[in-house]
XYZ file of C-alpha atoms in Angstrom:
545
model
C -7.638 49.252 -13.710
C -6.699 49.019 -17.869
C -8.945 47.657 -20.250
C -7.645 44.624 -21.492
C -8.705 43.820 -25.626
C -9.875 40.581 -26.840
C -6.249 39.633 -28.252
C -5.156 40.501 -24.799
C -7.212 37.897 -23.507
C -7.082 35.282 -26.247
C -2.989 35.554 -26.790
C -1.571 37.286 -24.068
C 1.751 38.016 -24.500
C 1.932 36.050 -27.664
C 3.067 37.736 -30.969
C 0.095 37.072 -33.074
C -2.611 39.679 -34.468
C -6.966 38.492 -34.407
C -8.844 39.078 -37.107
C -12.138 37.679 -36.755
C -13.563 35.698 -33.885
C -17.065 33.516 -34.832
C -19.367 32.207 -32.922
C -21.467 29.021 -32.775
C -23.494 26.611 -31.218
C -20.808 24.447 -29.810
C -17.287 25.654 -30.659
C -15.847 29.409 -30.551
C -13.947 29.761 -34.196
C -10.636 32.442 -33.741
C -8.831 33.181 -37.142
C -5.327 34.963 -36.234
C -2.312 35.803 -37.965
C 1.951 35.563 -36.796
C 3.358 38.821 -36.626
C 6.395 38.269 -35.171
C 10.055 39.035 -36.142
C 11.704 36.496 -38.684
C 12.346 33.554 -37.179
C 15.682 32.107 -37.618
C 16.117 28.761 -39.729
C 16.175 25.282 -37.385
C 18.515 23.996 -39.422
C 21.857 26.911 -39.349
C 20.232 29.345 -36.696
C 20.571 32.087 -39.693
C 18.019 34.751 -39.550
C 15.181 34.848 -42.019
C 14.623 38.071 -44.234
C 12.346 36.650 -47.408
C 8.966 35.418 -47.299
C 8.285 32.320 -49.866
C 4.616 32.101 -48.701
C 1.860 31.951 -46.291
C -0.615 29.090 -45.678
C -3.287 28.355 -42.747
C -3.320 25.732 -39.917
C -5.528 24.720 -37.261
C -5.005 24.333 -33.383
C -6.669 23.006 -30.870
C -6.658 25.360 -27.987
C -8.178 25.185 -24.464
C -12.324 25.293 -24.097
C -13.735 29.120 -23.289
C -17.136 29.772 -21.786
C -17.575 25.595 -22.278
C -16.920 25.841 -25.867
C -14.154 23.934 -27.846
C -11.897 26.969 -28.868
C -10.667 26.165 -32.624
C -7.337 28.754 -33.546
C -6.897 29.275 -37.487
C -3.445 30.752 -37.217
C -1.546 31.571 -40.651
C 1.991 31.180 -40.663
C 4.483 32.057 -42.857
C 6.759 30.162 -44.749
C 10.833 31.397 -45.258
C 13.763 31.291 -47.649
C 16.915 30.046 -45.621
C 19.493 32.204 -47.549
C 22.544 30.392 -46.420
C 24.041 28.403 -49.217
C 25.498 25.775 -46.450
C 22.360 24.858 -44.947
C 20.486 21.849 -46.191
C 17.139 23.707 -45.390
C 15.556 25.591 -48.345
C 12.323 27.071 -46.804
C 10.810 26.752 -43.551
C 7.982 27.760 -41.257
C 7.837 30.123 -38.477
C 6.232 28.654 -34.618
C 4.571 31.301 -32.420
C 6.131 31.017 -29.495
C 3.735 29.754 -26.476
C 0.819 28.950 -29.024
C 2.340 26.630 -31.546
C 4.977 23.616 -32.460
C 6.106 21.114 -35.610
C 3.373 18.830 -36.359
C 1.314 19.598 -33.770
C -2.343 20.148 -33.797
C -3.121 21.584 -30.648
C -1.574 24.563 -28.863
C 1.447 24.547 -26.052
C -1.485 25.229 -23.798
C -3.692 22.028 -24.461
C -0.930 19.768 -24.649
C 0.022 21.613 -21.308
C -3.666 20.552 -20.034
C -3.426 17.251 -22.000
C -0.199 16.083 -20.164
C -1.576 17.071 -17.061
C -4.093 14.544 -16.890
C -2.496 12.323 -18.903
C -0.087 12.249 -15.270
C -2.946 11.625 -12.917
C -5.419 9.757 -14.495
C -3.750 7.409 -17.627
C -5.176 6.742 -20.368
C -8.966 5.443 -20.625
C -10.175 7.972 -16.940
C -8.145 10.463 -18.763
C -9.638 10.317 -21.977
C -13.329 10.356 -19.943
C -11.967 13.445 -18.281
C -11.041 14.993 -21.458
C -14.386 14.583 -23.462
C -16.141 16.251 -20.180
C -13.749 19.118 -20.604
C -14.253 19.590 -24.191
C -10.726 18.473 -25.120
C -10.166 16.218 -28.342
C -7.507 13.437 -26.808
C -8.102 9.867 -27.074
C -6.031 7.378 -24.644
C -3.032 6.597 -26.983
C -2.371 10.204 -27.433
C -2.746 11.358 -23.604
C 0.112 8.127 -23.300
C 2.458 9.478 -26.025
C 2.785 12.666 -23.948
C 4.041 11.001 -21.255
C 7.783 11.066 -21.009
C 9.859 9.689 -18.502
C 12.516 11.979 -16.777
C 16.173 11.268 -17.337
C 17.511 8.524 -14.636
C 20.755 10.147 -13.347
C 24.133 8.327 -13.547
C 24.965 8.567 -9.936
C 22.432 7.072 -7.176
C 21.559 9.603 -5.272
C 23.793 9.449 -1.533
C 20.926 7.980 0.462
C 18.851 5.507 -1.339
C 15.938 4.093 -0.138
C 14.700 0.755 -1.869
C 11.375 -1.536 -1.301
C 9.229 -4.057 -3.031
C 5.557 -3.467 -4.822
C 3.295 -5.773 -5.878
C 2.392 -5.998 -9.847
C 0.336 -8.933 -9.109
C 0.146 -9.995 -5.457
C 1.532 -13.116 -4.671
C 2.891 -13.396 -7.861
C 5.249 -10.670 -9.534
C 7.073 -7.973 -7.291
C 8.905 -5.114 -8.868
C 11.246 -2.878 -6.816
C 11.026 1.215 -6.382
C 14.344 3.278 -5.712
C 13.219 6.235 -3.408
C 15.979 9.409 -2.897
C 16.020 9.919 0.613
C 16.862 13.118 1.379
C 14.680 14.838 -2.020
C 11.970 12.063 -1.714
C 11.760 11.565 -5.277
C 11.901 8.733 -7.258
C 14.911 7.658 -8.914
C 13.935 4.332 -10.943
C 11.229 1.580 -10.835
C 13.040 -1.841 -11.589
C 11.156 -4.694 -13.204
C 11.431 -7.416 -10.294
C 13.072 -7.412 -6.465
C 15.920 -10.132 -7.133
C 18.914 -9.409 -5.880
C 21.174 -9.710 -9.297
C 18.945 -6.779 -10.818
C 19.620 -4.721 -7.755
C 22.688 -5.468 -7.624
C 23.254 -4.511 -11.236
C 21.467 -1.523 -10.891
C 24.127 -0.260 -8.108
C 27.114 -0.928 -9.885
C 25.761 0.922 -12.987
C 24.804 3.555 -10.938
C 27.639 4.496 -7.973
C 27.597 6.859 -5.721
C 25.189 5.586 -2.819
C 26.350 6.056 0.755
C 23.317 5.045 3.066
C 20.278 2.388 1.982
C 17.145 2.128 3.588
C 15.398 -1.165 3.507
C 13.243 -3.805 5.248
C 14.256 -7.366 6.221
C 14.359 -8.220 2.445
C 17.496 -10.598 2.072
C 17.296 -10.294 -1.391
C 18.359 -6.746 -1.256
C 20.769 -7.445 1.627
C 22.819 -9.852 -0.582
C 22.426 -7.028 -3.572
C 24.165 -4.242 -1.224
C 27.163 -6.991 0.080
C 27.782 -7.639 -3.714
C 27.550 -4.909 -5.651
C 27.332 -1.477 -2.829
C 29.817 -3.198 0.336
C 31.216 0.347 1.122
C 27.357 1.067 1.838
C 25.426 1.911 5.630
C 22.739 -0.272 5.109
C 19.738 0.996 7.270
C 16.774 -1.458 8.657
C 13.590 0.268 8.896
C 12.011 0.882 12.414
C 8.226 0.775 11.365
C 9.486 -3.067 9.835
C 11.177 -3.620 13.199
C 8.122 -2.624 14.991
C 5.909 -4.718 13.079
C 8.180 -8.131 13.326
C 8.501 -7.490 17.180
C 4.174 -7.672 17.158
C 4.123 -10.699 14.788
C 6.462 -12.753 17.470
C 4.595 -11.381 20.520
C 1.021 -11.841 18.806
C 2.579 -15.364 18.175
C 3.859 -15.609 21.987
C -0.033 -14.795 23.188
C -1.276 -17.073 20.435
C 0.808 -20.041 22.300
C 0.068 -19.429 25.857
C -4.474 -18.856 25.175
C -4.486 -22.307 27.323
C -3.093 -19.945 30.404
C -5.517 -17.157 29.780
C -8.754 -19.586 29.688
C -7.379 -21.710 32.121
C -7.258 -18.457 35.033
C -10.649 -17.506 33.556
C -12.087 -20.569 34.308
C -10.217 -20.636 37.749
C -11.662 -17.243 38.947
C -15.026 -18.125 37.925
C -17.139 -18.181 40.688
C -19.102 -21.553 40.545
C -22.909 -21.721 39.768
C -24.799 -22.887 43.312
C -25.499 -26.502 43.303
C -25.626 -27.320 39.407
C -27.036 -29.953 37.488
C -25.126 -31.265 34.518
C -25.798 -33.544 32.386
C -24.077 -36.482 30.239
C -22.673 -34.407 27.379
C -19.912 -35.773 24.664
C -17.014 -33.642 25.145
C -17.182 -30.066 24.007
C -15.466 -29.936 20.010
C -15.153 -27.009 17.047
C -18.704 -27.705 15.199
C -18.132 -28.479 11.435
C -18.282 -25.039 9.993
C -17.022 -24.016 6.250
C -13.680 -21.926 7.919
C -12.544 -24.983 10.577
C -12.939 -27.724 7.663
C -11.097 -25.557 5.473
C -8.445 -24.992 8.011
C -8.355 -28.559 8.769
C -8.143 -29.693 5.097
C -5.386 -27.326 4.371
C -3.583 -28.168 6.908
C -3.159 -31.431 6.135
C -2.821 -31.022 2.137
C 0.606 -28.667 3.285
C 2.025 -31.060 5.403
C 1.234 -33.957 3.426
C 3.366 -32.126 0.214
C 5.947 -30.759 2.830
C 6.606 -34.706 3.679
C 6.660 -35.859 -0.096
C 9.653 -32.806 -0.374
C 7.776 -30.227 -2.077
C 9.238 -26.461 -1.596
C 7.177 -23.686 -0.460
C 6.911 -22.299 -3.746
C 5.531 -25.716 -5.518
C 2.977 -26.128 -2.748
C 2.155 -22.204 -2.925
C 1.406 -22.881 -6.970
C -0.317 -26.516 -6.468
C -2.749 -25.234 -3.864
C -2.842 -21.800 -5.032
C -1.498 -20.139 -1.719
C 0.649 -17.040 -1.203
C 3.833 -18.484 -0.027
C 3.381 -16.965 3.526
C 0.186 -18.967 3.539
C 2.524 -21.920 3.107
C 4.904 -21.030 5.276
C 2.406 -20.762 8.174
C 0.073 -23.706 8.173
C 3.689 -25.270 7.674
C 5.325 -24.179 10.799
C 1.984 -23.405 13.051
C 0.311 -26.067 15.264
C -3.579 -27.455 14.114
C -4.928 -26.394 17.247
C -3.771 -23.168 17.219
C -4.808 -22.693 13.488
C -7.816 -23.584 14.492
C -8.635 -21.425 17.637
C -7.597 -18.169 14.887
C -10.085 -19.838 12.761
C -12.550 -19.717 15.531
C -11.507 -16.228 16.940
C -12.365 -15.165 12.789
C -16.041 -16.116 13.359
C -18.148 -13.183 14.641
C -19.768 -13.474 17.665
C -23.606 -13.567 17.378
C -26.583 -11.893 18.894
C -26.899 -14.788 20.706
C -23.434 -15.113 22.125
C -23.857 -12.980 26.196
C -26.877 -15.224 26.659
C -25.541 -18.689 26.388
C -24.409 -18.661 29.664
C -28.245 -18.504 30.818
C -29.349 -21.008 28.516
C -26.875 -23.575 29.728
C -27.622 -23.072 32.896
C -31.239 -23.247 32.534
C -30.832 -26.111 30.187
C -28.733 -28.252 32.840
C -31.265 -26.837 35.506
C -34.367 -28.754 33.953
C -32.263 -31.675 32.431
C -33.635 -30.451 28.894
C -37.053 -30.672 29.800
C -37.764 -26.479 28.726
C -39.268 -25.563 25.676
C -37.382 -22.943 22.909
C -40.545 -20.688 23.204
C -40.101 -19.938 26.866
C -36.371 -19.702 26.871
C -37.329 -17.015 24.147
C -39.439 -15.387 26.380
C -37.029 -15.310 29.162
C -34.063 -13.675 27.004
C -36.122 -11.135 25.847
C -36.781 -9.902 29.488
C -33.140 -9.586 29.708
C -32.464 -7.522 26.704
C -32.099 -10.312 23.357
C -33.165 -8.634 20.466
C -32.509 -11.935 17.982
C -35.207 -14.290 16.732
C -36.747 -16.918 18.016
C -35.270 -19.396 15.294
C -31.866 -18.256 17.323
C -32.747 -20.051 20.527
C -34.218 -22.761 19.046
C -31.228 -24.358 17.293
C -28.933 -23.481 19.759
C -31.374 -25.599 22.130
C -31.563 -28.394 19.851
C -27.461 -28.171 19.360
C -27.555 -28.685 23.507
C -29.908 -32.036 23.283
C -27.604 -33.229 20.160
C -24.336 -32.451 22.204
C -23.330 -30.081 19.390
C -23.259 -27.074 20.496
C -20.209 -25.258 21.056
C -18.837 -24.314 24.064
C -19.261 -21.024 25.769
C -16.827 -19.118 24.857
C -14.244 -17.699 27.886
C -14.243 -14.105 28.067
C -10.759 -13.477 27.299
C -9.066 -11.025 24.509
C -8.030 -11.930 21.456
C -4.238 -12.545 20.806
C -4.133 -9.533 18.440
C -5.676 -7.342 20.765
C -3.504 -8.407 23.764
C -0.611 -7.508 21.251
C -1.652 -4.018 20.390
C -2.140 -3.387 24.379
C 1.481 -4.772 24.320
C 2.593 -2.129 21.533
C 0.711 1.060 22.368
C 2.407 3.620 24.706
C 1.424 2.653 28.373
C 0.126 6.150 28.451
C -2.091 6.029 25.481
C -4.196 3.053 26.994
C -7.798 3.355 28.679
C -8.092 2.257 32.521
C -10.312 -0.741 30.880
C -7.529 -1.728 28.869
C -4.505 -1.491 31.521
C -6.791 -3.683 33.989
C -7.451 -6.292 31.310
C -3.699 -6.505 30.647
C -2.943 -6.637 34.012
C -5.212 -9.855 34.272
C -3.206 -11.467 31.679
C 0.496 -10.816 32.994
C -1.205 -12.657 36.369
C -2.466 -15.501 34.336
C 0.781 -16.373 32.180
C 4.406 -15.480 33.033
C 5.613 -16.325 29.200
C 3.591 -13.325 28.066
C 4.367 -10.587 31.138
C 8.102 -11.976 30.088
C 7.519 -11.204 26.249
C 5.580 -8.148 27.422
C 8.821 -6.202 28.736
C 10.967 -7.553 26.307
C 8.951 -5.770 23.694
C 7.587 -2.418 25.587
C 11.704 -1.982 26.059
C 12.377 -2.874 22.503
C 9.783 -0.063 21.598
C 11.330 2.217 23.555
C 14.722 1.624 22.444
C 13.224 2.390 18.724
C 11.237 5.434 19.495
C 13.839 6.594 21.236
C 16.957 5.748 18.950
C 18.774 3.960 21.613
C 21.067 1.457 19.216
C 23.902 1.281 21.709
C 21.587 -1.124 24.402
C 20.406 -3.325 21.318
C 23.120 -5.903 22.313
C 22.043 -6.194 25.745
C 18.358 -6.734 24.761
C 19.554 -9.539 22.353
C 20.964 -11.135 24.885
C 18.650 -10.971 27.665
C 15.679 -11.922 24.968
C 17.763 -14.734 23.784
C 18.168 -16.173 27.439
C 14.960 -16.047 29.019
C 12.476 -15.172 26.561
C 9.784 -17.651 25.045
C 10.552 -18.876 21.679
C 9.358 -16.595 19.591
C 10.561 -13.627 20.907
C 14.375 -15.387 20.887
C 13.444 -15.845 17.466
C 12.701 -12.195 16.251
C 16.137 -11.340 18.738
C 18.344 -14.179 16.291
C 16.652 -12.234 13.538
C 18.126 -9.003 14.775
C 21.504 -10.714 15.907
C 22.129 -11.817 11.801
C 21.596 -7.922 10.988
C 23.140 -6.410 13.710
C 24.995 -3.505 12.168
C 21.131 -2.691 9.852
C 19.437 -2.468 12.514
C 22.065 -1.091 15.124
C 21.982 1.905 12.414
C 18.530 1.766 12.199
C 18.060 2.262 16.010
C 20.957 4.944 15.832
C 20.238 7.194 12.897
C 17.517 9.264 11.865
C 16.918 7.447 7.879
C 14.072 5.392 7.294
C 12.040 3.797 4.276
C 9.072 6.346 5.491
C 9.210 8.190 2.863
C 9.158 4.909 0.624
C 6.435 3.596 1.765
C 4.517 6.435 1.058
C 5.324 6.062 -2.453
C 4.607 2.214 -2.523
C 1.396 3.312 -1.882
C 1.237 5.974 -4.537
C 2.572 2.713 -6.634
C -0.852 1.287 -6.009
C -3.125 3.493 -6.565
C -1.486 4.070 -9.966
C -1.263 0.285 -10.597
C -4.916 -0.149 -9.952
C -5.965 3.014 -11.842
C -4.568 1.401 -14.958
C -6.843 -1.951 -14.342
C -3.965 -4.266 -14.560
C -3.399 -3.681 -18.841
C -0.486 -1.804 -18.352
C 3.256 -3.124 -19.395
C 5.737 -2.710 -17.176
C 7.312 0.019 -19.024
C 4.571 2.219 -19.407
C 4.075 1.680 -15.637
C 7.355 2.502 -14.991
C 6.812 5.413 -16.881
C 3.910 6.575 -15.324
C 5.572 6.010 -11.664
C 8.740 8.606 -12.719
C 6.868 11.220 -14.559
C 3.928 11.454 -11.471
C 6.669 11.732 -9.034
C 8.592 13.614 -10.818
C 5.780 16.126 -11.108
C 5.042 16.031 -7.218
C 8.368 16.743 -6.014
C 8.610 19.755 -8.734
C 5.051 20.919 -7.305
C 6.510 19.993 -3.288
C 9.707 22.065 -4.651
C 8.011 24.968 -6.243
C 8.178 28.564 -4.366
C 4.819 28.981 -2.460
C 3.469 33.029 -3.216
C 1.086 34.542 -0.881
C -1.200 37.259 -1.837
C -0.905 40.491 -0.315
């Protein structure tokens, strides 16, 4: 094994000669010297043969041993001897250590750009005083540049929405499909921008995208020749909104067999007891109140969008308290509430409360629950107790599962569920036809997706659209206006996977930049980060011997 020298180590492979190296307390002072061959002039590309004169700079080059490394290189300065060139004199660069008006080496600004990509401006220019680099936030954002956005589109395009503020402003990221880079960031997600951006930009054969109509009336305009290409994971997750809604309907069915296999208690005593309502908590009033604020704008002809702004709702918000029954939005509200310590006992104090028409003291009741395992306070039992005297307590609640998690029993694989869980489900497809009915519908719908079976999609349609509760003939309409999307969604092997999974990379930039960002600097950011990853995906992999 050589011994390597100190210029060796300092400037390897770099045509420059040290002279004196100094050390002090906090940075590492290197004074060097270009010997190179004569450069030739920027200006004509003639070769250089006479010196006019020499002078000193300084560059900022990466830390050693934790010390700022300061480079005093001298350069020398040229005659151009050609007569036609407009360039009298001119100064030589050492190549790999130095560049016009510049103050730091090809290195730093190497280092400098580098975390200028991951981390912005303000984390980067923390980052950068930690690593003993001089770069303040506007300079680490100068050295970002945005790679060149080809004229073609590349042949499969993939193309989704992001949020710049959520609920508010939307922009729209163009994904390459088969090189999962991206191509361009677009400054909002109507359909005239898309649709401008395709015809400046021909070329596209297949496009991935959600349900977005916007984009669907972008592609008929601008891209008709186009495969357009619904998403499966989107499918997937519209199929579990209209069966979570299907399960939401039919909770009267579920309690209702509950109740009915329920074996009685012997002999009880009840007593005279208002009926059973929701108590007045924050979440039902709010429900309650909203409710009727949307339908009372939706009746004065106010659009989604003006109620969205006046009440300060996203418009899905809108939309749902809109189209959703009261009672329904408030069973989710009460569903929402967690279920206290107190919650398995109630049964017992009921019953005990009925038992001695009231006449039982909180204390003992205490006492009795803690034989049986309670671990709450005694405050607990008391106010439920006084909430049974008042006839304002809230009913027991049935033991029956939750709409959302009847739907992801629905969604799973058969063979990925627990012997609990296929019992449980097996209890509700007894209790309420509707949802065994929207139950096939969708485990065949899920099969026909993992399994890329587009040519039965018409035959599902039509049996959902003839038998199936409302909802689920719904989401099947849905699918019969996009037919051919989704038919090639179901049949080919493109997706908006690989978009999503830059969304998200979308948002963590987004939120690393604290919302100051314009959109072009953002836009920036988003091309030059993925630009780097797919270069770094790209790169040849070595493996040491």
């Amino acid at each position: 094994m050589g011994v390597c020298s100190l210029d060796d180590v300092l400037f390897p492979g770099i045509d420059v000669r040290l002279d004196e190296v100094v050390f002090t307390a906090e940075v590492l002072l290197v004074s060097a010297v270009a010997c190179g061959l004569p450069p030739r002039c920027p200006g004509c590309g003639a070769r250089a043969r006479r010196v006019h004169s020499t002078y000193e700079r300084g560059l900022a080059e990466r830390p050693l041993t934790g010390k700022k490394l300061q480079i005093r290189l001298r350069v020398r300065r040229f005659f151009c001897d050609r007569t036609s060139c407009r360039r009298r004199t001119f100064v030589e660069q050492v190549d790999g250590l130095s560049e016009r008006y510049q103050r730091s080496s090809l290195g730093t600004k190497m280092w400098l750009r580098a975390v200028a990509v991951e981390l912005g401006g303000r984390a980067g220019e923390r980052l950068c005083r930690q690593l003993h680099l001089a770069a303040g936030r506007s300079k680490l954002l100068d050295l970002l540049e945005p790679p060149v956005v080809p004229d073609h589109a590349p042949r499969v395009l993939g193309v989704d929405e992001f949020a710049f503020r959520k609920g508010c402003t939307y922009g729209t990221v163009l994904v390459d499909g088969e090189a999962g880079r991206v191509v361009d960031v677009l400054p909002d997600r109507t359909a005239e921008t898309f649709a401008e951006w395709l015809r400046t930009h021909p070329g596209v054969e297949i496009i991935c995208r959600d349900r977005a109509t916007a984009y669907t009336r972008a592609v008929r305009e601008a891209a008709p020749y186009a495969l357009e290409v619904a998403d499966r994971w989107h499918l997937l997750q519209n199929l579990s909104a209209a069966v979570e809604k299907t399960c939401h309907q039919h909770r009267n069915c579920l309690r209702k067999h509950t109740e009915d296999e329920t074996p009685a208690l012997p002999e009880p005593v009840f007593l005279e007891l208002p009926p059973p309502t929701l108590p007045p908590t924050q979440i039902i009033e709010r429900t309650r109140h909203r409710h009727a604020d949307v339908h009372r704008l939706v009746e004065a002809g106010w659009t989604i969008s003006a109620i969205g702004r006046r009440l300060k709702l996203d418009r899905k918000t809108v939309r749902r308290f809109r189209d959703t029954d009261l009672d329904q939005l408030l069973a989710s509200a009460r569903e929402r509430r967690p279920a206290g310590v107190l919650e398995p006992f109630k049964p017992y104090l009921n019953t005990r409360f009925t038992d001695t028409e009231g006449q039982v003291s909180g204390s003992r009741l205490f006492l009795e629950l803690r034989e049986r395992g309670y671990r709450g306070s005694r405050q607990v039992v008391r106010k439920h107790l006084a909430a049974l005297r008042s006839g304002t307590a809230e009913p027991v609640r049935a033991d029956i599962p939750s709409p959302r998690k009847i739907t992801s029993w629905i969604m799973r694989p058969r063979e990925s569920l627990t012997h609990s869980q296929e019992q449980q489900l097996l209890e509700v497809r007894l209790a309420c036809p509707d949802i065994t009915r929207a139950c096939d519908l969708a485990r065949t719908f899920a099969e026909l997706v993992r399994h890329q079976r587009g040519h039965l999609l018409m035959e599902w349609i039509r049996q959902a659209e003839t038998d199936a509760p409302k909802p689920m003939s719904g989401f099947a309409g849905f699918l019969r206006r996009d037919l051919d999307a989704v038919t090639a969604g179901l049949t080919l092997s493109w997706s908006s996977g690989v978009v999503e999974g830059h969304v998200n990379r979308v948002k963590t930039l987004k939120r690393s930049m604290y919302g100051r960002a314009s959109f072009a600097l953002l836009q920036t950011r988003i091309l030059t980060h993925g630009h780097e990853l797919h270069r770094a995906r790209t790169a040849p992999r070595f493996s040491g011997v």
